[in-house]
XYZ file of C-alpha atoms in Angstrom:
525
model
C 0.000 0.000 0.000
C 2.859 2.376 0.821
C 4.284 1.789 -2.657
C 0.975 2.841 -4.146
C 1.044 6.049 -2.110
C 4.583 6.796 -3.280
C 3.706 6.119 -6.882
C 0.551 8.233 -6.794
C 2.127 11.177 -5.023
C -0.565 10.912 -2.347
C 1.938 11.574 0.434
C 2.860 14.960 -1.048
C -0.821 15.794 -1.277
C -1.381 14.865 2.340
C 1.578 16.994 3.407
C 0.128 19.902 1.491
C -3.228 19.440 3.238
C -1.515 19.526 6.659
C 0.022 22.871 5.760
C -2.808 24.595 3.879
C -6.166 23.334 5.138
C -8.039 25.806 7.317
C -10.037 23.064 8.999
C -8.269 21.731 12.066
C -9.810 18.269 11.973
C -8.789 17.885 8.313
C -5.181 18.853 9.051
C -5.156 16.455 11.963
C -6.477 13.570 9.873
C -3.978 14.282 7.087
C -1.064 14.496 9.532
C -2.084 11.222 11.168
C -1.891 9.592 7.735
C 1.519 11.127 7.051
C 2.778 9.950 10.460
C 1.625 6.403 9.731
C 3.157 6.475 6.243
C 6.486 7.516 7.794
C 6.916 3.862 8.776
C 7.868 3.366 5.130
C 11.601 4.147 4.729
C 11.176 6.022 1.465
C 8.442 8.251 2.935
C 9.871 8.561 6.449
C 13.269 9.706 5.173
C 11.839 12.216 2.698
C 12.899 15.799 3.438
C 9.401 17.087 2.725
C 7.848 14.567 5.083
C 10.303 15.372 7.863
C 9.899 19.115 7.406
C 6.127 18.797 7.718
C 6.449 16.672 10.836
C 8.914 19.119 12.404
C 6.610 22.025 11.613
C 3.658 20.447 13.378
C 5.732 19.165 16.310
C 6.064 22.856 17.184
C 2.363 23.513 16.741
C 0.199 24.857 19.540
C -2.353 22.155 18.750
C -1.665 19.185 21.090
C -3.184 16.694 18.647
C -0.896 17.888 15.840
C 2.062 17.744 18.241
C 1.200 14.176 19.171
C 0.762 12.965 15.594
C 3.856 14.813 14.368
C 6.103 13.392 17.059
C 4.684 9.933 16.411
C 5.629 10.363 12.771
C 9.101 11.556 13.725
C 9.516 8.501 15.902
C 8.618 6.279 12.948
C 11.149 8.158 10.820
C 13.883 7.759 13.450
C 13.707 3.991 13.073
C 15.111 4.111 9.533
C 18.907 3.833 9.562
C 19.103 5.193 6.003
C 17.433 8.401 7.098
C 19.777 9.369 9.926
C 21.648 11.871 7.770
C 18.407 13.721 7.169
C 17.565 13.512 10.879
C 20.850 15.240 11.687
C 20.646 17.749 8.856
C 17.167 18.907 9.859
C 18.059 19.114 13.588
C 15.366 16.631 14.553
C 17.184 15.910 17.824
C 16.654 19.537 18.894
C 12.940 19.160 18.232
C 12.755 15.977 20.298
C 14.603 17.514 23.247
C 12.376 20.598 23.192
C 9.309 18.358 23.088
C 10.263 16.817 26.419
C 9.000 20.039 28.001
C 5.456 19.505 26.720
C 4.199 18.579 30.189
C 0.639 19.486 29.256
C 0.770 16.988 26.406
C 2.049 13.662 27.813
C 1.066 11.748 24.665
C 3.460 13.911 22.644
C 6.152 13.576 25.305
C 5.932 9.805 25.167
C 6.554 9.853 21.409
C 9.580 12.134 21.830
C 10.981 9.948 24.616
C 10.570 6.849 22.470
C 12.307 8.505 19.515
C 15.300 9.479 21.686
C 15.499 5.898 22.884
C 15.381 4.552 19.324
C 18.118 6.935 18.170
C 20.305 5.922 21.118
C 20.260 2.239 20.192
C 21.207 2.442 16.526
C 24.068 0.281 15.245
C 24.507 1.716 11.745
C 27.531 3.712 10.599
C 25.754 6.953 11.443
C 24.601 5.793 14.883
C 27.624 7.126 16.760
C 27.225 10.533 15.137
C 23.563 10.542 16.135
C 24.432 9.648 19.726
C 26.990 12.447 19.741
C 24.218 14.822 18.650
C 22.010 13.551 21.479
C 24.783 14.283 23.971
C 25.456 17.712 22.441
C 21.768 18.609 22.694
C 21.716 17.415 26.333
C 19.045 14.858 25.489
C 19.919 12.609 28.416
C 19.834 15.464 30.914
C 16.481 16.449 29.448
C 15.171 12.894 29.903
C 16.161 12.950 33.566
C 14.555 16.377 33.948
C 11.379 15.123 32.308
C 11.241 12.271 34.824
C 11.641 14.713 37.691
C 9.015 17.222 36.563
C 6.335 15.108 34.918
C 3.130 14.352 36.771
C 2.132 11.649 34.295
C 2.710 8.062 35.387
C 2.844 6.999 31.726
C 5.575 9.538 30.981
C 7.607 8.593 34.052
C 7.304 4.936 33.140
C 8.407 5.647 29.568
C 11.440 7.631 30.740
C 12.459 4.844 33.107
C 12.262 2.229 30.379
C 14.057 4.468 27.902
C 16.904 5.155 30.341
C 17.252 1.410 30.824
C 17.619 1.043 27.048
C 19.954 4.026 26.700
C 22.538 2.613 29.105
C 22.507 -0.587 27.073
C 23.428 1.230 23.855
C 26.528 0.073 21.937
C 29.693 1.328 23.626
C 31.499 3.989 21.610
C 33.181 7.373 22.094
C 29.893 8.900 23.220
C 29.345 6.446 26.105
C 31.476 8.289 28.721
C 29.832 11.585 27.744
C 26.330 10.142 28.042
C 27.208 8.560 31.383
C 28.610 11.843 32.689
C 25.506 13.704 31.556
C 23.181 11.255 33.319
C 25.318 11.223 36.473
C 25.335 15.023 36.685
C 21.556 15.149 37.213
C 19.600 14.365 40.357
C 18.450 11.115 38.799
C 19.194 8.942 41.849
C 16.942 11.071 44.041
C 14.204 11.237 41.402
C 14.137 7.476 40.831
C 14.256 6.749 44.561
C 11.223 8.989 45.055
C 9.343 6.778 42.600
C 9.680 3.927 45.072
C 7.075 5.636 47.249
C 4.564 5.696 44.371
C 1.845 3.167 43.643
C 2.959 -0.400 42.993
C 3.438 -0.296 39.198
C 5.559 2.853 39.379
C 7.600 1.486 42.290
C 8.360 -1.608 40.198
C 9.595 0.634 37.361
C 11.772 2.494 39.859
C 13.392 -0.645 41.253
C 13.982 -2.032 37.763
C 15.601 1.239 36.731
C 17.882 1.134 39.771
C 18.843 -2.444 38.898
C 19.978 -1.400 35.419
C 21.557 1.972 36.235
C 23.503 0.616 39.228
C 25.336 -1.735 36.880
C 25.940 1.101 34.415
C 27.511 3.617 36.782
C 29.538 3.421 39.997
C 28.495 6.964 40.874
C 24.795 6.275 40.403
C 25.004 3.039 42.404
C 26.600 4.894 45.320
C 24.054 7.709 45.016
C 21.141 5.283 45.110
C 22.368 3.895 48.425
C 23.057 7.375 49.781
C 19.546 8.684 49.045
C 17.776 5.714 50.587
C 17.071 3.290 47.738
C 18.589 0.378 49.686
C 16.363 1.093 52.695
C 13.332 1.285 50.434
C 14.250 -2.015 48.772
C 14.760 -3.650 52.170
C 11.266 -2.604 53.206
C 9.828 -3.662 49.850
C 11.037 -7.265 50.032
C 8.962 -7.647 53.171
C 5.718 -6.925 51.305
C 3.349 -9.453 49.769
C 3.388 -7.998 46.239
C 5.401 -10.446 44.135
C 6.315 -7.871 41.464
C 7.562 -5.365 44.027
C 9.538 -8.028 45.889
C 11.060 -9.306 42.646
C 12.052 -5.862 41.354
C 13.402 -4.816 44.776
C 15.556 -7.962 44.872
C 16.847 -7.131 41.386
C 17.847 -3.677 42.622
C 19.564 -5.096 45.718
C 21.345 -7.675 43.567
C 22.776 -4.938 41.337
C 23.795 -2.744 44.263
C 25.413 -5.623 46.142
C 27.529 -6.528 43.107
C 29.676 -3.525 44.044
C 31.922 -4.614 46.893
C 32.438 -1.060 48.112
C 28.704 -0.694 48.785
C 28.323 -3.874 50.846
C 29.175 -2.211 54.220
C 26.490 0.436 53.653
C 23.992 -2.216 52.569
C 24.703 -4.201 55.710
C 24.138 -1.069 57.788
C 20.778 -0.681 56.068
C 19.789 -4.148 57.266
C 19.749 -5.712 53.809
C 21.513 -8.938 54.768
C 19.324 -9.497 57.815
C 16.206 -8.946 55.692
C 17.422 -11.434 53.084
C 18.103 -14.040 55.756
C 14.532 -13.837 57.057
C 12.799 -13.356 53.697
C 10.093 -15.945 53.137
C 9.955 -16.667 49.407
C 7.875 -19.815 49.798
C 7.894 -21.950 46.670
C 8.544 -19.007 44.353
C 11.739 -20.148 42.665
C 12.417 -16.827 40.953
C 12.358 -14.888 44.228
C 14.401 -17.538 46.014
C 17.059 -17.430 43.306
C 17.275 -13.634 43.458
C 17.559 -13.660 47.252
C 20.378 -16.218 47.192
C 22.133 -14.252 44.428
C 22.130 -11.215 46.736
C 23.528 -13.264 49.611
C 26.209 -14.659 47.279
C 27.218 -11.085 46.441
C 27.580 -10.293 50.147
C 29.655 -13.455 50.581
C 32.312 -11.963 48.313
C 33.341 -9.760 51.241
C 35.251 -11.430 54.052
C 33.681 -9.254 56.766
C 30.182 -10.224 55.640
C 30.780 -13.986 55.584
C 30.665 -14.396 59.356
C 27.430 -12.404 59.510
C 25.942 -14.638 56.824
C 26.861 -17.713 58.820
C 25.648 -16.319 62.159
C 22.476 -14.484 61.134
C 20.675 -17.315 59.394
C 21.564 -16.595 55.767
C 23.672 -19.761 55.541
C 20.729 -21.871 56.653
C 18.570 -20.071 54.099
C 21.036 -21.017 51.354
C 21.033 -24.683 52.327
C 17.261 -24.857 52.829
C 16.555 -23.019 49.570
C 18.159 -25.645 47.373
C 15.350 -27.857 46.147
C 17.468 -30.820 45.056
C 17.481 -29.771 41.392
C 21.149 -29.380 40.467
C 20.372 -27.714 37.126
C 18.232 -24.697 38.042
C 18.915 -21.067 38.849
C 18.591 -21.739 42.582
C 21.325 -24.375 42.368
C 23.629 -21.937 40.584
C 22.993 -19.201 43.147
C 23.506 -21.603 46.063
C 26.702 -22.902 44.484
C 28.156 -19.411 44.128
C 27.190 -18.475 47.685
C 28.789 -21.626 49.094
C 31.894 -21.120 46.962
C 32.375 -17.642 48.436
C 31.597 -18.745 51.985
C 34.145 -21.550 51.767
C 36.894 -19.008 51.062
C 36.767 -17.702 54.647
C 38.093 -19.377 57.762
C 35.142 -19.222 60.169
C 32.439 -19.272 57.499
C 34.079 -22.357 55.985
C 33.848 -24.109 59.348
C 30.207 -23.131 59.676
C 29.384 -24.414 56.189
C 30.657 -27.841 57.230
C 28.892 -27.719 60.608
C 25.618 -26.768 58.914
C 25.781 -29.789 56.605
C 26.842 -27.845 53.532
C 29.224 -30.552 52.318
C 26.258 -32.661 51.190
C 24.967 -29.797 49.042
C 28.390 -29.049 47.579
C 28.964 -32.689 46.641
C 25.526 -32.896 45.013
C 26.100 -29.715 43.018
C 29.417 -31.056 41.686
C 27.366 -33.417 39.506
C 25.349 -30.607 37.919
C 25.173 -30.491 34.139
C 25.353 -26.703 34.344
C 29.036 -25.821 33.951
C 28.855 -22.675 36.082
C 27.107 -24.459 38.963
C 29.636 -27.261 38.729
C 32.529 -24.801 38.785
C 31.227 -23.164 41.968
C 30.776 -26.519 43.707
C 34.155 -27.930 42.672
C 35.808 -24.670 43.742
C 34.076 -24.906 47.125
C 35.330 -28.477 47.506
C 38.866 -27.306 46.715
C 38.627 -24.668 49.450
C 37.281 -27.200 51.950
C 39.917 -29.820 51.114
C 42.690 -27.478 52.224
C 41.618 -28.490 55.739
C 42.399 -32.122 56.611
C 39.136 -32.725 58.495
C 37.013 -31.103 55.803
C 38.796 -33.086 53.092
C 37.751 -36.257 54.911
C 34.171 -34.952 55.000
C 34.166 -34.445 51.216
C 35.532 -37.974 50.741
C 32.969 -39.512 53.119
C 30.106 -37.725 51.363
C 31.132 -39.305 48.059
C 32.760 -36.276 46.457
C 35.776 -37.999 44.929
C 34.135 -39.378 41.720
C 32.818 -35.916 40.795
C 36.217 -34.374 41.520
C 37.940 -36.929 39.283
C 35.547 -36.051 36.467
C 36.325 -32.380 37.079
C 40.083 -33.047 37.087
C 39.792 -34.497 33.580
C 38.255 -31.243 32.327
C 40.137 -28.255 31.005
C 39.966 -24.713 32.275
C 39.030 -23.549 35.751
C 36.929 -26.605 36.617
C 39.883 -28.871 35.846
C 42.163 -26.629 37.904
C 39.868 -26.744 40.950
C 39.269 -30.473 40.589
C 43.005 -31.224 40.494
C 43.632 -28.929 43.462
C 40.954 -30.611 45.593
C 42.259 -34.098 44.809
C 45.858 -33.003 45.363
C 44.946 -31.603 48.785
C 43.296 -34.915 49.672
C 46.592 -36.742 49.056
C 47.953 -35.020 52.180
C 46.198 -37.810 54.117
C 47.245 -41.381 53.328
C 43.898 -42.685 54.533
C 42.299 -41.083 51.459
C 44.661 -42.708 48.969
C 42.662 -45.919 48.637
C 39.505 -44.012 47.707
C 41.421 -41.793 45.302
C 42.996 -44.790 43.571
C 39.706 -46.702 43.391
C 38.032 -43.744 41.672
C 40.743 -43.188 39.076
C 42.422 -40.087 40.514
C 45.968 -41.267 39.783
C 45.755 -41.011 35.994
C 44.688 -37.354 35.696
C 47.217 -36.394 38.393
C 50.129 -37.949 36.502
C 48.901 -36.493 33.213
C 48.715 -32.986 34.735
C 52.158 -33.369 36.296
C 53.569 -34.184 32.867
C 51.743 -31.320 31.103
C 54.020 -28.302 30.646
C 52.748 -24.921 31.760
C 50.654 -23.244 29.073
C 49.264 -26.437 27.580
C 45.817 -27.896 28.128
C 44.744 -24.883 30.126
C 47.333 -25.670 32.818
C 49.879 -23.367 34.408
C 52.841 -23.856 36.713
C 50.626 -24.006 39.817
C 48.482 -26.809 38.387
C 51.596 -28.745 37.429
C 53.059 -28.260 40.922
C 49.863 -29.379 42.642
C 49.649 -32.458 40.437
C 53.347 -33.315 40.883
C 53.057 -33.058 44.663
C 49.928 -35.237 44.563
C 51.746 -37.931 42.558
C 54.618 -37.741 45.039
C 52.208 -38.274 47.949
C 50.286 -41.058 46.216
C 53.562 -42.881 45.552
C 53.776 -43.470 49.317
C 50.864 -45.948 49.141
C 51.067 -49.471 47.754
C 47.723 -49.229 45.964
C 48.809 -46.109 44.099
C 52.293 -47.472 43.360
C 50.842 -50.357 41.408
C 48.714 -48.012 39.316
C 51.633 -45.668 38.686
C 53.769 -48.619 37.613
C 51.066 -49.834 35.222
C 50.701 -46.453 33.457
C 54.424 -45.857 32.976
C 54.929 -43.664 36.008
C 58.641 -44.430 36.564
C 59.647 -43.570 33.003
C 57.477 -40.459 32.895
C 58.676 -39.127 36.243
C 62.298 -39.875 35.301
C 61.855 -37.923 32.064
C 60.253 -35.061 33.970
C 63.109 -34.988 36.484
C 65.707 -34.793 33.670
C 63.768 -32.439 31.381
C 65.509 -29.158 30.656
C 62.064 -27.616 30.104
C 60.752 -28.493 33.550
C 61.077 -25.780 36.221
C 63.590 -26.785 38.940
C 60.893 -27.141 41.600
C 58.939 -29.554 39.379
C 62.068 -31.601 38.640
C 62.846 -31.827 42.350
C 59.324 -33.025 43.126
C 59.633 -35.646 40.374
C 62.848 -36.981 41.960
C 61.139 -37.289 45.361
C 58.196 -39.039 43.718
C 60.575 -41.522 42.070
C 62.171 -42.249 45.439
C 58.754 -42.954 46.932
C 57.743 -45.069 43.977
C 60.898 -47.126 43.374
C 62.638 -47.145 46.746
C 59.391 -47.207 48.715
C 60.282 -44.120 50.675
C 57.527 -42.291 52.586
C 58.071 -38.600 51.877
C 54.708 -36.829 52.139
C 54.617 -33.163 51.169
C 51.660 -31.041 52.157
C 49.754 -29.661 49.188
C 48.358 -26.168 49.712
C 47.084 -23.602 47.183
C 49.982 -21.510 45.919
C 47.719 -18.509 45.380
C 44.386 -17.643 47.012
C 41.151 -18.349 45.190
C 39.258 -15.210 44.270
C 35.630 -14.575 45.239
C 33.094 -14.732 42.445
């Protein structure tokens, strides 16, 4: 149909009617048609069409303003028309239209057009975003949010800001961020949290997105009371408010520097007592927040003492593949990094959960659980607990993997070799083979580095103290391989020395056990 209009010249006739008709309702009807036709790239990028739309966007008639800005928004969606958009200063028109507080329908169209222009990925998109920054479009959006009395407008601004911060990163990104940060946006959005439910949800969702976008905004949100508001909100019965408030707290708690302030606002205590029932989504979000807190050493003891640890363990529903399992795995991984919190994880029965999660088909969940087991196995008593709970088979499977999972799996098994009473279980579950293979793998190959090779070499040395392991090492060519490693000019001296000790244990039946400990601390996730 649009092709027929182009061919017949009907669009030009409609434009002429919008400019010359003395009857308001006729001009309005004609402009509505032009605005709809602007969805067509050939019509929407036409200079005459754009000029007519710009003219009426500045009209005193609110209906003409609304239709014109709707047409401009349609035109802004055409990548091939961005040059015309810039040439005709359409961005200026859109920014000015944000002040049409008596015409919220027109404002909404202008807000949407600014959002569309911000997200472009064509060659001209960066130039358009630069124009938006130059015209202070993002400051104007924040000002519109602050001054508007229309819930629809405020909602549209919130959603548009969420889209804007997700725009492709280019040279304009720091300028846009600075412009948004320089406004009172944090205060304005936090004030929305006291509005009716739907608007409060928009506010929390906006905080969740903007807190990830900007350190300054995240800190400002906490300073002006958003964390307190979210803490109160998660105690309500409205599922949407609770969910959006948890999203906001999750984003804020991702920033380690904000965790002390969040704790002071009672966030962790509220999470520990939050009753999510059987609502898996809310449970997962709550545990994600707790996992963020567990990144900080000072918060781990509070988590263990104030009931959050029990919440983690009780929240897992036995499904090792879901979002709750992943969140629980990350929380337990972080808690196992600390001294006292690690003890309390074991005392609370967390080893069972960790061992179960090591068999997850989800790689991230599995990584968290295997990493937690590696942290626990540094302690002799906890290593025995992991063995007794049946963790060795899963660790052997992990040790045969590449990457971080393989690294953690090898470390956990290597730490278990510190105790000869574990050697029989390790041998029976096939731990000797991956240990010897890792010891023989030069740094930089197979995802291994010098630390992995050292851990594996020490583990082989320890295993060679036990008869059951000696027979396996003999059967897989251990003497020849260790001898080659000890003589290799490519092997670091410390690895060669370990290989010589391992040979003495293996061939001369010596009993030299060397304690395996992590050479570098594991980082919180």
